[in-house]
């Protein structure tokens, strides 16, 4: 008998009908001889409604109380799901993050899991129960306060529980059929990926793919927990994410896993920086002190005549204002002529472990973009990824051209349901 | 510096505006130099909405999961209230029943408090915080499961915390101005009571007065915690409930505290019972085994010619069907001719410690009813209460007549807000 962790997002349990549908699926997994642990998000728009209420009583809600408020959402969905399962004649017990032993640090609204002690879950399973656990939440180790894990937190809860319980698989149920070779809203001929390595999935997540969050994949890789991303609305097999393909998991595209794009970033160019040691360090220390994460960095070749150079970097649009302010405040110590801010950019990334041993990939990528008339502004590469920054207007054409050039297009248009996946 | 426990019902925190209004009142109490602990119910209709959802997924919701679901309501209101207080520039922390140390037995949906260990509340107060506690909920001692205290549970939470923290007073904020000499919806000239003893309040609560629940008053009497029932919508002084009046608390009506009525009961008459030892015991053992609480009991004088008698008793209407079924099933062993069921009755009670030393009260009560043309069907008395059962149709006239006869009418019609008080 295997142990399976299943995670259902908010769109899967948006109403009573959704909860009953999910309950049937859970019971099926139990009937197949598995021990089943279910991680569930808040129903549909519950979280947004709670945030709305908070803003009505206080413009800047406090971290501790805000977490206490938001965790009411999962409390509701998990209790209802347990009731629905019992109504189908199976035993179920629901557990808050705290009861499930999800121990975190004390950083409210974006806590990190530091330990999982699922003693009560083990007991519930041993007694024949299906265990339902509130996603997205935990309890702080030092103060015993309720915390939340931030965006995508429920996926992380599921993987962390799967690791602590030594589960065979962590199934992430969502409203899409799996991970695709490109965003199906942009590329109609995008194919569902049957199997993908943790490494490639991490790069896709970092490059703008939204199906799984980077943090969750990283956790799964560290503990070697296979993830199966699949739809809660169909019975179809989804995408397996693991170290090595197992059984009949197909690895069709050995060279390239997929094309990701991201229009959430902006570009800042620091113009006229003296080309001497310590300048770049001064700029990025300033950014780091403002607690801003940057992505790509490019330094132009210095113009010999002036001894000045330009440094460009990308960062989340939401952090743009803060970064500009921080740089302006430190203009005297850093030393630069001016700042340019550009939020009309897109990042397009090609991901695949196969490129390590296929030197033609980079060239093919640039050729495809060139043939499509797309201009490249920045380039950044890792061992298994190439990313470029282009104009935001070019993103759809660029993604489609690259997808076709690397033979990722499926033979037929697939019908795909796509939408937000809750948290 | 005193310690005050305040409890706010669902109608007081029905929306963001209500929460902000209550927050101001709490901050005022803190500014007056008190340490303040606040017990809060779920917002307005939240609990009903959650019950609705539960019924949609399962016709008979399970106790443990149902409690988990319902407690989400207080989690929301307490977090919002803490945020609203912080927004006014004061420190506040919210605590679930479990965090506040409300330890109960394991009877889900109607758990009893068996201990209160408010260590975290003490710490929060010592650090200068206002402590906000979820009413209505606790955690079971043996299984560490979330429990709820049943109807009126938040009042009991407040009194229990007041006792454990040795508070000066437990203020119960509601949507009426206090305890009245009769239900102001029935008797326009009903007067707000300035002070009432625990004993009289217990009898009023047992006789149909809904402002405070019997369980809560009993708890307060056991630990000698003065209760101040007052409106969260006005700044008026309400009704003090305690052992002895203090300071300027007025005791205007030494003889009679008030008139209560109750139309929630039904009457069962067991007809043709052999008048021999053990018969009544057999009937009431049957009822007790069905876990039904009965109220008044009357046995008629036996008719010498037949050796048969009738036994009547009252019980909650909701239990009527179950009682009839239980008696019918045991007809053979008990031995009776027939059963009569009557749910068109009302109970009218006169309560006041003064009647112990005023022998004319009973006579005056019956005379008032007689003058109003109201027929009495059953009579039951305690040391400080007389109750009669009449036709339900007569209840308004009967209550008004008795209220006037005992000099309880106020000189002027008072304007009174009256409604449900949540739980």
XYZ file of C-alpha atoms in Angstrom, chain B residues 54-411:
358
model
C -21.957 22.152 5.323
C -25.486 21.047 4.492
C -24.695 21.302 0.796
C -21.822 18.825 1.041
C -23.244 16.495 3.680
C -26.749 16.076 5.092
C -25.459 15.055 8.538
C -22.208 16.938 9.138
C -19.787 15.131 11.437
C -19.148 16.682 14.850
C -15.388 17.135 14.680
C -15.338 18.594 11.177
C -18.410 20.712 11.822
C -16.643 22.328 14.773
C -13.523 22.908 12.676
C -15.702 24.604 10.068
C -17.698 26.833 12.426
C -14.646 28.084 14.318
C -13.441 29.756 11.108
C -16.080 32.403 11.795
C -14.494 33.715 15.003
C -11.049 33.418 13.467
C -12.124 35.986 10.891
C -13.814 38.413 13.291
C -11.052 38.297 15.899
C -8.263 38.934 13.381
C -10.172 41.839 11.843
C -10.898 43.299 15.269
C -7.219 43.112 16.245
C -6.293 44.860 12.988
C -8.864 47.598 13.585
C -7.476 48.211 17.086
C -3.891 48.365 15.824
C -5.108 50.849 13.224
C -6.172 53.075 16.141
C -2.597 53.006 17.413
C -2.976 50.398 20.154
C -1.359 46.976 20.398
C -3.640 43.973 20.026
C -3.188 40.244 19.516
C -5.838 37.715 18.643
C -6.020 34.181 20.033
C -8.046 31.130 19.082
C -9.842 29.274 21.861
C -7.019 26.772 21.851
C -4.329 29.467 22.074
C -6.266 31.166 24.876
C -6.210 27.925 26.863
C -9.926 27.106 26.740
C -9.787 23.376 27.472
C -12.986 21.380 26.974
C -14.284 17.833 26.991
C -14.608 16.009 23.649
C -18.350 16.411 23.061
C -18.341 18.126 19.683
C -20.887 20.879 18.959
C -21.697 21.279 22.674
C -18.452 20.870 24.559
C -18.131 21.876 28.231
C -15.216 23.929 29.490
C -13.203 21.879 31.991
C -10.233 24.184 32.454
C -8.893 27.565 31.351
C -5.113 28.086 31.197
C -4.717 31.615 29.851
C -0.915 31.832 29.979
C -0.604 33.431 26.545
C -3.327 35.956 27.375
C -1.505 36.941 30.577
C 1.715 37.419 28.637
C -0.025 39.482 25.958
C -1.596 41.711 28.648
C 1.673 42.090 30.532
C 3.286 43.251 27.291
C 0.666 45.981 26.991
C -1.556 44.285 24.405
C -5.293 44.161 24.189
C -6.077 40.431 23.890
C -8.788 39.370 21.445
C -10.108 35.845 21.974
C -12.344 33.762 19.731
C -15.568 32.963 21.547
C -17.549 29.740 21.316
C -14.522 27.476 20.827
C -11.956 25.449 22.698
C -9.684 22.468 22.340
C -10.407 19.026 23.743
C -8.189 17.864 26.586
C -7.622 14.315 25.385
C -7.493 14.519 21.599
C -6.414 18.160 21.106
C -9.287 18.545 18.636
C -11.101 21.842 18.072
C -14.473 21.938 19.827
C -17.377 24.370 20.012
C -19.440 25.183 23.081
C -22.889 25.274 21.504
C -25.508 28.010 21.662
C -24.487 31.050 23.711
C -20.966 29.671 23.870
C -19.230 33.021 23.489
C -20.841 34.356 26.669
C -19.548 31.316 28.509
C -16.068 31.814 27.038
C -16.108 35.387 28.345
C -17.178 34.448 31.869
C -14.744 31.526 31.994
C -11.848 33.768 30.955
C -12.945 36.430 33.440
C -12.852 33.794 36.173
C -9.461 32.396 35.125
C -7.964 35.903 34.899
C -9.687 37.107 38.083
C -11.293 39.992 36.175
C -13.185 42.766 37.944
C -16.138 42.439 35.603
C -17.295 40.560 32.534
C -19.084 42.973 30.201
C -21.486 41.283 27.784
C -22.169 43.668 24.903
C -25.284 42.967 22.933
C -27.927 44.777 20.894
C -30.280 45.442 23.829
C -29.741 47.851 26.702
C -29.697 45.154 29.377
C -32.013 42.729 31.160
C -35.634 43.929 31.314
C -38.493 43.211 33.681
C -40.183 41.509 30.720
C -39.517 41.058 27.012
C -39.800 44.646 25.693
C -41.252 43.351 22.439
C -44.242 42.121 24.430
C -44.424 44.667 27.232
C -43.803 48.210 25.993
C -43.538 49.474 29.551
C -40.890 46.931 30.551
C -38.081 48.505 32.594
C -34.375 47.903 32.311
C -33.160 46.257 35.521
C -30.252 48.099 37.137
C -29.068 45.200 39.280
C -30.198 41.613 39.622
C -28.875 38.731 41.719
C -27.334 35.638 40.147
C -30.204 33.558 41.577
C -32.959 35.637 40.025
C -31.066 35.840 36.731
C -30.698 32.058 36.691
C -34.448 31.650 37.170
C -35.211 34.222 34.447
C -32.837 32.460 32.041
C -34.415 29.099 32.843
C -37.865 30.599 32.289
C -37.314 31.927 28.769
C -35.363 35.195 29.103
C -32.844 35.109 26.259
C -30.421 37.928 27.093
C -28.086 35.680 29.082
C -27.900 31.915 28.935
C -28.328 29.815 32.058
C -24.947 28.140 31.637
C -23.127 31.466 31.492
C -24.849 32.859 34.612
C -24.209 29.639 36.489
C -20.506 29.852 35.659
C -20.380 33.493 36.779
C -22.106 32.660 40.068
C -19.777 29.767 40.795
C -16.699 32.001 40.406
C -18.407 35.175 41.650
C -17.730 37.201 38.490
C -20.001 40.261 38.173
C -21.601 40.457 34.717
C -22.523 43.784 33.148
C -24.982 43.284 30.256
C -25.096 46.368 28.043
C -25.580 47.653 24.520
C -22.668 48.000 22.100
C -24.685 50.618 20.229
C -25.167 53.093 23.129
C -23.001 54.305 25.982
C -25.716 53.577 28.533
C -25.187 51.625 31.707
C -26.893 48.246 31.378
C -27.780 45.573 33.927
C -25.377 44.326 36.599
C -25.674 40.685 37.607
C -23.845 39.786 40.808
C -24.143 38.450 44.364
C -24.766 41.824 45.991
C -25.466 45.291 44.568
C -22.383 47.533 44.611
C -22.052 51.316 44.848
C -24.962 53.058 43.185
C -26.543 49.954 41.663
C -30.222 50.362 42.393
C -32.471 47.599 43.641
C -35.844 49.078 42.938
C -38.001 45.990 42.984
C -37.031 44.006 45.992
C -39.909 41.584 45.692
C -40.107 40.768 41.985
C -37.292 40.958 39.438
C -39.260 40.235 36.317
C -41.720 38.281 34.255
C -40.438 35.767 31.737
C -42.316 33.820 29.122
C -41.477 30.868 26.917
C -43.383 29.539 23.914
C -40.765 26.982 22.912
C -42.205 24.129 24.954
C -44.867 21.496 24.366
C -46.925 19.443 26.787
C -47.336 15.666 26.763
C -50.064 14.036 28.830
C -49.850 10.313 29.536
C -53.493 9.290 30.014
C -54.744 6.344 32.087
C -51.675 5.398 34.073
C -52.250 2.819 36.845
C -51.893 4.708 40.143
C -49.298 2.480 41.752
C -45.642 2.845 42.839
C -43.083 2.844 40.041
C -45.362 4.061 37.245
C -44.051 7.653 37.135
C -40.511 6.317 37.411
C -41.053 4.065 34.379
C -42.307 7.007 32.320
C -39.472 9.372 33.203
C -36.802 6.684 32.903
C -38.036 6.159 29.331
C -37.760 9.890 28.630
C -34.325 10.159 30.269
C -33.008 7.204 28.262
C -33.984 9.100 25.106
C -31.771 11.983 26.380
C -34.670 14.416 26.593
C -34.763 17.126 29.259
C -38.171 17.754 30.751
C -39.296 20.879 32.570
C -42.557 20.897 34.551
C -44.281 17.729 35.797
C -47.810 17.396 37.226
C -49.653 14.287 38.320
C -53.417 14.535 38.646
C -55.223 13.239 41.678
C -56.236 9.662 40.976
C -59.886 8.937 40.262
C -60.793 6.470 43.030
C -63.297 4.641 40.842
C -60.791 3.586 38.151
C -57.442 3.529 39.975
C -56.023 5.378 36.947
C -54.372 8.786 36.796
C -52.889 11.193 34.192
C -49.326 12.501 34.209
C -48.431 15.678 32.276
C -45.018 17.163 31.600
C -43.503 19.863 29.429
C -40.424 19.598 27.196
C -38.837 21.470 24.266
C -41.039 21.283 21.166
C -38.030 20.072 19.189
C -37.933 16.918 21.354
C -41.665 16.195 21.091
C -41.545 13.606 18.318
C -38.704 11.712 19.999
C -40.514 11.605 23.363
C -43.763 10.319 21.854
C -41.873 7.625 19.934
C -39.980 6.525 23.050
C -43.170 6.297 25.126
C -45.045 4.385 22.410
C -42.207 1.876 22.113
C -42.405 1.206 25.859
C -46.192 1.226 26.118
C -46.280 -2.443 27.084
C -43.949 -2.127 30.040
C -45.184 1.263 31.262
C -48.901 0.644 30.813
C -51.111 3.603 29.806
C -54.249 4.223 27.753
C -53.101 6.990 25.396
C -50.814 9.979 24.821
C -51.859 13.567 24.220
C -49.457 16.021 22.586
C -50.044 19.801 22.758
C -47.613 22.357 21.380
C -49.958 25.360 21.654
C -48.875 26.236 25.184
C -46.951 29.065 26.822
C -45.123 29.202 30.117
C -45.291 32.432 32.143
C -42.970 32.819 35.136
C -42.681 35.384 37.893
C -39.170 35.589 39.387
C -37.915 37.327 42.521
C -36.103 36.424 45.717
C -38.524 38.694 47.573
C -41.349 36.201 47.206
C -39.714 33.991 49.860
C -40.850 36.445 52.532
C -43.987 37.775 50.838
C -46.691 35.107 51.036
C -49.123 37.160 48.969
C -47.166 36.854 45.720
C -48.641 33.566 44.549
C -52.181 34.744 45.214
C -51.517 38.056 43.454
C -50.092 36.215 40.436
C -53.144 33.975 40.067
C -55.531 36.888 40.615
C -53.842 38.919 37.878
C -54.181 36.016 35.458
C -57.768 35.405 36.461
C -58.669 39.082 36.040
C -57.172 38.940 32.538
C -59.334 35.893 31.774
C -56.326 33.583 31.362
C -56.852 29.917 32.248
C -54.051 28.055 34.077
C -53.262 24.482 32.959
C -50.177 23.591 35.021
C -48.437 25.183 37.996
C -44.871 24.757 39.194
C -43.001 26.708 41.854
C -39.534 27.111 43.297
C -38.493 29.242 46.284
C -38.081 32.330 44.099
C -40.228 31.542 41.044
C -43.815 30.696 40.108
C -44.503 29.306 36.641
C -47.808 28.507 34.990
C -48.706 26.963 31.658
C -51.460 28.675 29.662
C -52.764 28.579 26.101
C -50.169 30.050 23.700
C -52.790 32.520 22.480
C -53.015 34.061 25.954
C -49.317 34.722 26.451
C -49.117 38.415 25.587
C -52.127 39.370 27.634
C -50.933 37.253 30.562
C -47.420 38.729 30.653
C -48.725 42.301 30.452
C -51.317 41.711 33.179
C -48.786 40.231 35.589
C -46.191 42.917 34.803
C -48.715 45.635 35.652
C -50.105 43.877 38.726
C -46.685 43.686 40.360
C -45.891 47.344 39.752
C -43.143 46.686 37.213
C -44.440 49.056 34.513
C -42.215 52.053 33.865
C -43.730 55.529 33.901
